[in-house]
Short mmCIF file of N, CA and C in Angstrom, two decimals:
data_model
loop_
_atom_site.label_atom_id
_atom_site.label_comp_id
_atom_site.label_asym_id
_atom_site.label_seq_id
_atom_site.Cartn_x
_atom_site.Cartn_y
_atom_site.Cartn_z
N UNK R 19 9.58 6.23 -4.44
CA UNK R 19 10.71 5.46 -4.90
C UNK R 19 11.20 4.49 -3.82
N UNK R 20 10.83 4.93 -2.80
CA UNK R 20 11.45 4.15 -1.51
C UNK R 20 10.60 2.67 -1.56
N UNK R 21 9.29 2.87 -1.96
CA UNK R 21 8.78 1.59 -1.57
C UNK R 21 8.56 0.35 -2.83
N UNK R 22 9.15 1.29 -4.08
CA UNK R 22 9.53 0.72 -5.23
C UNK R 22 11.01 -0.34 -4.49
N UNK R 23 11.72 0.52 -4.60
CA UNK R 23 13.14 -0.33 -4.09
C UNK R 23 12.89 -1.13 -2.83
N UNK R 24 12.27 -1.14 -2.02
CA UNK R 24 11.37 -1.54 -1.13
C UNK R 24 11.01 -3.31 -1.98
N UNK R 25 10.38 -2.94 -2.73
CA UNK R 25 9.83 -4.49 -3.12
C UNK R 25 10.80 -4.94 -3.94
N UNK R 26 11.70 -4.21 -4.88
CA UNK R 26 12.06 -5.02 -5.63
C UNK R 26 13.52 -5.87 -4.71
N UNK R 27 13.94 -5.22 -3.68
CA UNK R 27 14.59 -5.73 -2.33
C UNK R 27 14.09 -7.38 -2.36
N UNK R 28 12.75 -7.03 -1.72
CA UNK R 28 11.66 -8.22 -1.13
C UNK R 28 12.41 -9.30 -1.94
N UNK R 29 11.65 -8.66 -3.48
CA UNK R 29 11.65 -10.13 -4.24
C UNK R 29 12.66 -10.61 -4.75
N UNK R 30 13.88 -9.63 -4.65
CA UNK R 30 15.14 -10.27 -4.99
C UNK R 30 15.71 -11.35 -3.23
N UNK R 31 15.49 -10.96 -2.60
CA UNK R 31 15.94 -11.67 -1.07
C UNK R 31 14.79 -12.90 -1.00
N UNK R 32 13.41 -13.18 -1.67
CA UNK R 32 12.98 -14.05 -1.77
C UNK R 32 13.15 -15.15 -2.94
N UNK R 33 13.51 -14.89 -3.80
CA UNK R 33 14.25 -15.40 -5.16
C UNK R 33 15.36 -15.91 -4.46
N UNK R 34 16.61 -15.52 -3.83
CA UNK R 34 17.46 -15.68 -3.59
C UNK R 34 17.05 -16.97 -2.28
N UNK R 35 16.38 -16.33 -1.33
CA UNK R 35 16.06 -17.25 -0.07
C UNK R 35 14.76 -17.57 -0.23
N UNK R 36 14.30 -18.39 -0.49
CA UNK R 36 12.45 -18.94 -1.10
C UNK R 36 11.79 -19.18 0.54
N UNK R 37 12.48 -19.20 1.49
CA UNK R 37 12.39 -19.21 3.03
C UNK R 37 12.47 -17.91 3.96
N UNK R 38 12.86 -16.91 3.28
CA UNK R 38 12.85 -15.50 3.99
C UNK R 38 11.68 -15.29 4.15
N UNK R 39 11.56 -14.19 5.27
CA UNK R 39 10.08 -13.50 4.79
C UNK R 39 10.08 -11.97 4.97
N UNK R 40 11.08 -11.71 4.46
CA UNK R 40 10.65 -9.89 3.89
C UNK R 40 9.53 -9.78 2.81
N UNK R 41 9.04 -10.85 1.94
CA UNK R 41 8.16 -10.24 0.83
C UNK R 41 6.94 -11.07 1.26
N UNK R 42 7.05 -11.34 2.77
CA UNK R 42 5.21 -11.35 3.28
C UNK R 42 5.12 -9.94 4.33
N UNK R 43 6.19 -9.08 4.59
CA UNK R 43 6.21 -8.36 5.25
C UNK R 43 6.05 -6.88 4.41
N UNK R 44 5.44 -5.83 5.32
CA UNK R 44 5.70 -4.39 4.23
C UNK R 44 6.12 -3.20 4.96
N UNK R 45 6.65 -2.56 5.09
CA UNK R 45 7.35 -1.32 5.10
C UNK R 45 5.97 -0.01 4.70
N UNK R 46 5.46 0.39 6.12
CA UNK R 46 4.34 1.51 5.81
C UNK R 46 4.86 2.61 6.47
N UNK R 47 4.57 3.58 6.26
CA UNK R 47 5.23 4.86 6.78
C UNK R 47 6.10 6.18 6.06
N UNK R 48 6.58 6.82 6.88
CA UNK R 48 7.18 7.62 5.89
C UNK R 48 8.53 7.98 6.54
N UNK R 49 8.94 7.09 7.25
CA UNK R 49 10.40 7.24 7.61
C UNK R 49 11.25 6.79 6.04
N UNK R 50 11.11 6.09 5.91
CA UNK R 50 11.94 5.69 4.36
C UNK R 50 12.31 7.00 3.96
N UNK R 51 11.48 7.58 3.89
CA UNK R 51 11.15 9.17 2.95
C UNK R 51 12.37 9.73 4.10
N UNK R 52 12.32 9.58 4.96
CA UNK R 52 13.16 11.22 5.83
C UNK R 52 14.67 10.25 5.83
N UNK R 53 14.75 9.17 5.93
CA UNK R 53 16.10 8.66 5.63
C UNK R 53 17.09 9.01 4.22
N UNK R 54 16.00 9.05 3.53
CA UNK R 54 16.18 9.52 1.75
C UNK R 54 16.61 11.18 2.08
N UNK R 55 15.92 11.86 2.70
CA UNK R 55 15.98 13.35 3.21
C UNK R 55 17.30 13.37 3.56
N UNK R 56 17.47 12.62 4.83
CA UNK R 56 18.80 12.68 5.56
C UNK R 56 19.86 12.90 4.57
N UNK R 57 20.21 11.40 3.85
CA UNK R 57 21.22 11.47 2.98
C UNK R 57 21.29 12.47 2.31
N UNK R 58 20.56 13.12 1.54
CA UNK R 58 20.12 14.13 0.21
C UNK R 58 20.71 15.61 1.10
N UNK R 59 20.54 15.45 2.45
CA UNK R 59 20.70 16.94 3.01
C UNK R 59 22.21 17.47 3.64
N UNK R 60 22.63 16.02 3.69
CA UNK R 60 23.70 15.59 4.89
C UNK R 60 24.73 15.13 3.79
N UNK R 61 24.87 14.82 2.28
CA UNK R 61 25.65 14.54 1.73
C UNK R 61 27.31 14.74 1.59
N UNK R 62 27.12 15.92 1.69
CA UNK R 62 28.62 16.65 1.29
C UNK R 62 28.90 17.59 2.68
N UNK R 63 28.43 17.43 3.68
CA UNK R 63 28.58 18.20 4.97
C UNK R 63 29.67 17.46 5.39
N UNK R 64 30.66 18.74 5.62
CA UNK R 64 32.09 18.55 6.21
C UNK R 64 31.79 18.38 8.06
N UNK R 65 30.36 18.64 8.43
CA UNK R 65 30.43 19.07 9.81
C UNK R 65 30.43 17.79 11.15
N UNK R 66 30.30 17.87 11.43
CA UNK R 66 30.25 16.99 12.62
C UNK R 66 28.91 17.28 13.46
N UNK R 67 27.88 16.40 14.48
CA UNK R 67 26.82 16.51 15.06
C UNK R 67 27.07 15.47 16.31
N UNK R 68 26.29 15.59 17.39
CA UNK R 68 26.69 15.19 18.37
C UNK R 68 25.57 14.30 18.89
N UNK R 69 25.52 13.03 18.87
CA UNK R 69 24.28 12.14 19.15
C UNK R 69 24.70 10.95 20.21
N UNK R 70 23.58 11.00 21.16
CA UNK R 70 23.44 10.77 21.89
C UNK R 70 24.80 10.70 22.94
N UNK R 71 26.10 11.67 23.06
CA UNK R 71 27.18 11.83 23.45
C UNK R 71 28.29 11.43 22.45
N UNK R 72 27.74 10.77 21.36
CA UNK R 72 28.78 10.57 20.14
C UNK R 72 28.78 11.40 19.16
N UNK R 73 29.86 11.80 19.06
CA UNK R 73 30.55 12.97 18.01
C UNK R 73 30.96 12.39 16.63
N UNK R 74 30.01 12.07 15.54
CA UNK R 74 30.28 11.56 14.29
C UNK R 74 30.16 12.79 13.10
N UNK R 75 30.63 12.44 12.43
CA UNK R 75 30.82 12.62 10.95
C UNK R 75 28.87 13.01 10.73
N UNK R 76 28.63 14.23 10.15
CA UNK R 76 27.11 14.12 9.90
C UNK R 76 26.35 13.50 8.67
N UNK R 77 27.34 13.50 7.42
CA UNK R 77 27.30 12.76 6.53
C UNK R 77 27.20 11.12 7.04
N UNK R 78 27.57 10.52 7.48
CA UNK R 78 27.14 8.91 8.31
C UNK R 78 26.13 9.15 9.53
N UNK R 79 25.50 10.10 9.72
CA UNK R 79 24.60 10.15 11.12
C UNK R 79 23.54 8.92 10.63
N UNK R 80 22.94 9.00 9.44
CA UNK R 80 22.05 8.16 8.41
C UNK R 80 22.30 7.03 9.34
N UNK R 81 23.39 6.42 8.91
CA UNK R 81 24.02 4.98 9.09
C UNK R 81 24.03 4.95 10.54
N UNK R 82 24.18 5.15 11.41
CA UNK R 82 24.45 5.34 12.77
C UNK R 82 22.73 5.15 13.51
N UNK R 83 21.78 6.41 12.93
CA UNK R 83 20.54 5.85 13.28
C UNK R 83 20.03 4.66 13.12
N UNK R 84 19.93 4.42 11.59
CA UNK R 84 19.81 3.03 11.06
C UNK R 84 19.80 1.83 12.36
N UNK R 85 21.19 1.74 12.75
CA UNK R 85 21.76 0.73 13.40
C UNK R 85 21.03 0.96 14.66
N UNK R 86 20.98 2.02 15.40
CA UNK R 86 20.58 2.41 16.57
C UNK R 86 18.91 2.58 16.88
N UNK R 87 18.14 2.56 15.83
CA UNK R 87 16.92 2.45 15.61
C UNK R 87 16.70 0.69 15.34
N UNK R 88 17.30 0.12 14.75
CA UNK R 88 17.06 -1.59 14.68
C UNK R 88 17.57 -2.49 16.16
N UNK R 89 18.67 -1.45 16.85
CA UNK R 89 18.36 -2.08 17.90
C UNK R 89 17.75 -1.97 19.04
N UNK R 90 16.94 -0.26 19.07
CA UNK R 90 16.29 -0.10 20.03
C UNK R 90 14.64 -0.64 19.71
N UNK R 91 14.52 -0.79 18.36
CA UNK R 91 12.86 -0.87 18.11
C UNK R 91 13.44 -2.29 17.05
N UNK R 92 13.13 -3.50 17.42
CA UNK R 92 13.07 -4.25 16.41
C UNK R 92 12.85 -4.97 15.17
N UNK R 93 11.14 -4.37 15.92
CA UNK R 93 10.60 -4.90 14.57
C UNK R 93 9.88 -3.52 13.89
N UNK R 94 10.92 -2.97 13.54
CA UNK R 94 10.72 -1.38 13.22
C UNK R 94 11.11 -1.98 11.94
N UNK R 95 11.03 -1.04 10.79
CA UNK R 95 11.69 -1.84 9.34
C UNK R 95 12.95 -1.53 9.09
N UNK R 96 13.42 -2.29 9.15
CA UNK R 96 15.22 -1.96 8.91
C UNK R 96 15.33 -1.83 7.42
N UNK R 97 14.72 -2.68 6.65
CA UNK R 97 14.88 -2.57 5.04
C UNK R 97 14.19 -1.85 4.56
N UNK R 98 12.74 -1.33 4.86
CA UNK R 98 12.61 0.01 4.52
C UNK R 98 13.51 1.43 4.89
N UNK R 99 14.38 1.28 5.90
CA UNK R 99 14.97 2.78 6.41
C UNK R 99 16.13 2.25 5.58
N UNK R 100 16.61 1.33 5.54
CA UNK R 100 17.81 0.82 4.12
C UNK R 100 17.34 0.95 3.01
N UNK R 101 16.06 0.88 2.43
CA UNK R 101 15.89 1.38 0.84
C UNK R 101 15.68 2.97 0.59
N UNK R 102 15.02 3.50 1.97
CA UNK R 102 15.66 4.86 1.94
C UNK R 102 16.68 5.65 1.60
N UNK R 103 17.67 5.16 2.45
CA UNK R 103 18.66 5.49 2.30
C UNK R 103 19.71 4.87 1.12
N UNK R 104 19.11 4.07 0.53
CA UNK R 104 19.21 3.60 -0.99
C UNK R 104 19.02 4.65 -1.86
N UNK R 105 17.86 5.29 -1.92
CA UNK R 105 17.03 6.22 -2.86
C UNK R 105 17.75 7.55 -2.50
N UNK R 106 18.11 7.86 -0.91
CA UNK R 106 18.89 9.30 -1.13
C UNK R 106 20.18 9.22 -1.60
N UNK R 107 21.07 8.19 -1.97
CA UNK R 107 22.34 8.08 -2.26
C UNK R 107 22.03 7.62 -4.25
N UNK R 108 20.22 7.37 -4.46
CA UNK R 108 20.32 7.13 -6.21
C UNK R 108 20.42 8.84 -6.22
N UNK R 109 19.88 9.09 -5.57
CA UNK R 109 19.00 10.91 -5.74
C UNK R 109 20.32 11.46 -5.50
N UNK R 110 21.30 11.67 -4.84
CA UNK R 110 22.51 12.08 -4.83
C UNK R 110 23.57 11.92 -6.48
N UNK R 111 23.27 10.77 -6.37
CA UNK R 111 24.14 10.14 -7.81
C UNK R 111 23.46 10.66 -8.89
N UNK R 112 22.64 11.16 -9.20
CA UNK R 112 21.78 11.62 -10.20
C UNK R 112 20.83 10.33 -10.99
N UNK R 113 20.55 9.43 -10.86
CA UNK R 113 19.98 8.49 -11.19
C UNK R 113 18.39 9.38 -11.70
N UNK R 114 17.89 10.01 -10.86
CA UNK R 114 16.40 10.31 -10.70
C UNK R 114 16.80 11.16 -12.30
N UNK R 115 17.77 11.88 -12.44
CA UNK R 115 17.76 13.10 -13.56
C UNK R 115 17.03 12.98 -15.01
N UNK R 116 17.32 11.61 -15.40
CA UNK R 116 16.28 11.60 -16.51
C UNK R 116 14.96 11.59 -16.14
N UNK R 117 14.66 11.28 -15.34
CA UNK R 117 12.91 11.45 -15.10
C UNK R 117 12.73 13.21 -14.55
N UNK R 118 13.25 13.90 -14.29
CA UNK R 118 13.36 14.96 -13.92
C UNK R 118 13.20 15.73 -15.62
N UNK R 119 14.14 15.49 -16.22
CA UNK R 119 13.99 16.11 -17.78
C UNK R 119 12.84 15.95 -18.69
N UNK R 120 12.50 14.55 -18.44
CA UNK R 120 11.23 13.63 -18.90
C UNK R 120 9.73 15.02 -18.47
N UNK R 121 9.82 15.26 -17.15
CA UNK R 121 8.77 15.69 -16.46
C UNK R 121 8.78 17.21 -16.92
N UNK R 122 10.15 17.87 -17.37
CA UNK R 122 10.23 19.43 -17.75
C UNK R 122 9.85 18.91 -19.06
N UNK R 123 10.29 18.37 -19.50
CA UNK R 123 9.46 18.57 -21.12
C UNK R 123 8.48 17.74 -21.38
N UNK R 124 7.69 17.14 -20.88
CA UNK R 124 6.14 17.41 -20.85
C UNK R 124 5.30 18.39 -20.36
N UNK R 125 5.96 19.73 -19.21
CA UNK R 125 5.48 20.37 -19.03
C UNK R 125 4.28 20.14 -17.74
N UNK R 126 5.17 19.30 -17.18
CA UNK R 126 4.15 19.31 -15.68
C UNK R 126 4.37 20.39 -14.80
N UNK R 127 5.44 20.56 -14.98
CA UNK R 127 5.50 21.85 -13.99
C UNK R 127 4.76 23.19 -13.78
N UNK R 128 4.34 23.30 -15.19
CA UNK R 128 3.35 24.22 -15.63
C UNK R 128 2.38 24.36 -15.63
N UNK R 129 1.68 22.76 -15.87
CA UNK R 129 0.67 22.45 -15.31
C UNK R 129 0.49 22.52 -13.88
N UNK R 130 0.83 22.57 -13.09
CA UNK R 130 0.87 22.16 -11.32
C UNK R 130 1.05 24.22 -11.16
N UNK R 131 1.84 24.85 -11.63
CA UNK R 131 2.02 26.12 -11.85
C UNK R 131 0.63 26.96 -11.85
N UNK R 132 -0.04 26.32 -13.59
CA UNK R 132 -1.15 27.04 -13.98
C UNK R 132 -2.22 26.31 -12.54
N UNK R 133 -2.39 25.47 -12.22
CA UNK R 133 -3.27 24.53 -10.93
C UNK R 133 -3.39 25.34 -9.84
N UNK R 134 -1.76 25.89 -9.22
CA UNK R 134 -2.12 26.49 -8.11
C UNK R 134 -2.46 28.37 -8.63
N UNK R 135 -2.23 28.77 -9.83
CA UNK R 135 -2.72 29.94 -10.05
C UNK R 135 -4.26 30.01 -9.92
N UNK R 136 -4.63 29.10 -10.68
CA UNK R 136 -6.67 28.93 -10.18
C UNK R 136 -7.14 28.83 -8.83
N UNK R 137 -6.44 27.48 -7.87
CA UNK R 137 -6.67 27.32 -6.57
C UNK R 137 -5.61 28.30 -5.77
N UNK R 138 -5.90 29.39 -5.92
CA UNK R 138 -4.42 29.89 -4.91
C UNK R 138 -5.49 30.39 -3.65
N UNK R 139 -5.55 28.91 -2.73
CA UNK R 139 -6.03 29.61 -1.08
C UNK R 139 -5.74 30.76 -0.66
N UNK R 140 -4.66 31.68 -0.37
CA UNK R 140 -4.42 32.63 0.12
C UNK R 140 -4.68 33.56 -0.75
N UNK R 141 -5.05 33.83 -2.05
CA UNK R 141 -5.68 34.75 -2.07
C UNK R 141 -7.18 34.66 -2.59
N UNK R 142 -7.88 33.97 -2.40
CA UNK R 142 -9.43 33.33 -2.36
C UNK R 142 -9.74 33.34 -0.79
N UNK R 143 -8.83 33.15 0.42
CA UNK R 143 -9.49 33.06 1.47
C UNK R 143 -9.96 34.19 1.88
N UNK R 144 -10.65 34.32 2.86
CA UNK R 144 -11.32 35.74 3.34
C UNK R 144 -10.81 35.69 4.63
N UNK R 145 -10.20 37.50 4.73
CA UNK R 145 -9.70 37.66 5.66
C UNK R 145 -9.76 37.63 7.20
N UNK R 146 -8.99 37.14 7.77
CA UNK R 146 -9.26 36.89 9.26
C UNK R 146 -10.00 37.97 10.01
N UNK R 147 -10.57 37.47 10.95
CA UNK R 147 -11.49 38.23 11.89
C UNK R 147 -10.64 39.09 13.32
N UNK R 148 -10.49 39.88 13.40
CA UNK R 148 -10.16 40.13 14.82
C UNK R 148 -11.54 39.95 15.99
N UNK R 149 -10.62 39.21 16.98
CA UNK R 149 -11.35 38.60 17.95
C UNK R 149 -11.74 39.83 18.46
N UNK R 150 -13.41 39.67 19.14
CA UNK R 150 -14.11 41.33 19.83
C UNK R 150 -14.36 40.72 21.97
N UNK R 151 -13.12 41.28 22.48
CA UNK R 151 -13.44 41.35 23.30
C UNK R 151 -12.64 40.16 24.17
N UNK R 152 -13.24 39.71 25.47
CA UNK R 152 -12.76 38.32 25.33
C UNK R 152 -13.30 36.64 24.52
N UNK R 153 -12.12 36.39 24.69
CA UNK R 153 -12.55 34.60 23.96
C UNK R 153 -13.22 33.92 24.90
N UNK R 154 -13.44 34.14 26.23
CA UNK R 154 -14.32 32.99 26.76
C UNK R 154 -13.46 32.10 28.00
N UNK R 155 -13.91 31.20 28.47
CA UNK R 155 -13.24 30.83 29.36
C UNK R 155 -13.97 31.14 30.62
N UNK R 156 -12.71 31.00 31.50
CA UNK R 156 -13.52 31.66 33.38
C UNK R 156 -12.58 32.27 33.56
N UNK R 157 -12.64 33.23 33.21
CA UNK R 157 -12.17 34.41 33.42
C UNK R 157 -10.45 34.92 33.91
N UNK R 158 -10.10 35.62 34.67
CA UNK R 158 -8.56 35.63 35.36
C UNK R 158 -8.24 34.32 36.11
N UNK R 159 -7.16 33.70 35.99
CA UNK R 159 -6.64 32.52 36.33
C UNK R 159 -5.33 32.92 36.99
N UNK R 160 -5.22 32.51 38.10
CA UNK R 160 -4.17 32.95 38.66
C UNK R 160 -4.09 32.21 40.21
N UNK R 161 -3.21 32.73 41.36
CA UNK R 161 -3.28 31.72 42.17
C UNK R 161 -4.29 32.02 43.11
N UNK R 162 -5.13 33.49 43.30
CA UNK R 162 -6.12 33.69 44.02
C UNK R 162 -7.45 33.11 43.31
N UNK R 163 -8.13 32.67 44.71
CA UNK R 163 -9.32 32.10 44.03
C UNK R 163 -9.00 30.54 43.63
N UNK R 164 -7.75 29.81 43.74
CA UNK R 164 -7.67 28.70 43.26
C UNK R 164 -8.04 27.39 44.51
N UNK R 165 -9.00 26.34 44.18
CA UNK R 165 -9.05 25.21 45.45
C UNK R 165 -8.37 23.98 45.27
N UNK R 166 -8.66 23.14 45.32
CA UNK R 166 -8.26 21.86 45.62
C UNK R 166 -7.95 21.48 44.22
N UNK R 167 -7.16 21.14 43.68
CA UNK R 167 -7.04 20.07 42.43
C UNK R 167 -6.94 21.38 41.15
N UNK R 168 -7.01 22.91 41.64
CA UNK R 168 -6.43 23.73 40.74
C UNK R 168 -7.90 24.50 39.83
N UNK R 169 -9.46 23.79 40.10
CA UNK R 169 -10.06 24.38 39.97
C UNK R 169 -10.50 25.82 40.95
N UNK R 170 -11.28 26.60 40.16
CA UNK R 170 -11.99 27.63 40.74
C UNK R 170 -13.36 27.26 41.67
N UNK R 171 -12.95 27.84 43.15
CA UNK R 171 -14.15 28.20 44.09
C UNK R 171 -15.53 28.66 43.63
N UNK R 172 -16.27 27.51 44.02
CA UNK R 172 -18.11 27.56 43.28
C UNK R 172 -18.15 27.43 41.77
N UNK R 173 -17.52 26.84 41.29
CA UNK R 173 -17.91 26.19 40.02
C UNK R 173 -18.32 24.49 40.12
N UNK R 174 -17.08 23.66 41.14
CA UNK R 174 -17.59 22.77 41.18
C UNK R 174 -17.77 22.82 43.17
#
């Protein structure tokens, strides 16, 4: 969703400014995603957090990185970590909810349900080995026996 709102950003700021260039530029990554996180987690928190010696509100920490990430890294994406944080404040508002209902009654969930009942790794994998003996290496490491540069005497 982030990189949906992501473009439709672009092309509204290029419509608007036919001279910008956010919509020759793109937003790759998955910070968008943890800005969306932030908000979604941090919403309704009465608490306070303490960054970088500033004592804010944790519900605005979002906003605070934002700013503090565009001016330490520039050409970092500011409008992708802003459509992020777009998408955790739709996802807050309930916007996403009809597609959420949409998806229970088609029954994907069940599907993805019945999916991992067939593929269930942990109980198809075969059980771990206990290691016999030692693993290997050179042997006791310690400060006897140690030379120059932290290797062992007569190896090199």
């Amino acid at each position: 969703m982030v990189s949906i709102l992501y473009i439709a950003v672009a092309v509204g700021l290029t419509w608007y400014n036919p001279y910008d260039s956010t919509y020759g530029s793109c937003a790759v990554g998955f910070s968008g995603v943890l800005f969306s996180l932030k908000v979604v987690l941090n919403y309704g928190s009465a608490g306070h957090s303490t960054f970088f010696g500033l004592t804010l509100p944790t519900k605005y920490l979002c906003w605070f990185e934002l700013i503090l990430i565009s001016l330490i890294s520039p050409h970092s994406s500011f409008l992708g970590h802003l459509c992020g944080i777009g998408v955790g404040f739709m996802f807050v508002a309930g916007i996403f909810e009809p597609i959420f209902k949409i998806t229970d009654q088609l029954g994907i969930d069940e599907a993805f349900s019945r999916l991992q009942e067939q593929y269930n790794y942990d109980e198809n994998a075969p059980a771990p080995q206990q290691p016999r003996g030692r693993m290997g290496g050179m042997g006791r490491m310690g400060m006897m026996g140690m030379g120059m540069g932290g290797f062992r005497r007569g190896y090199f």
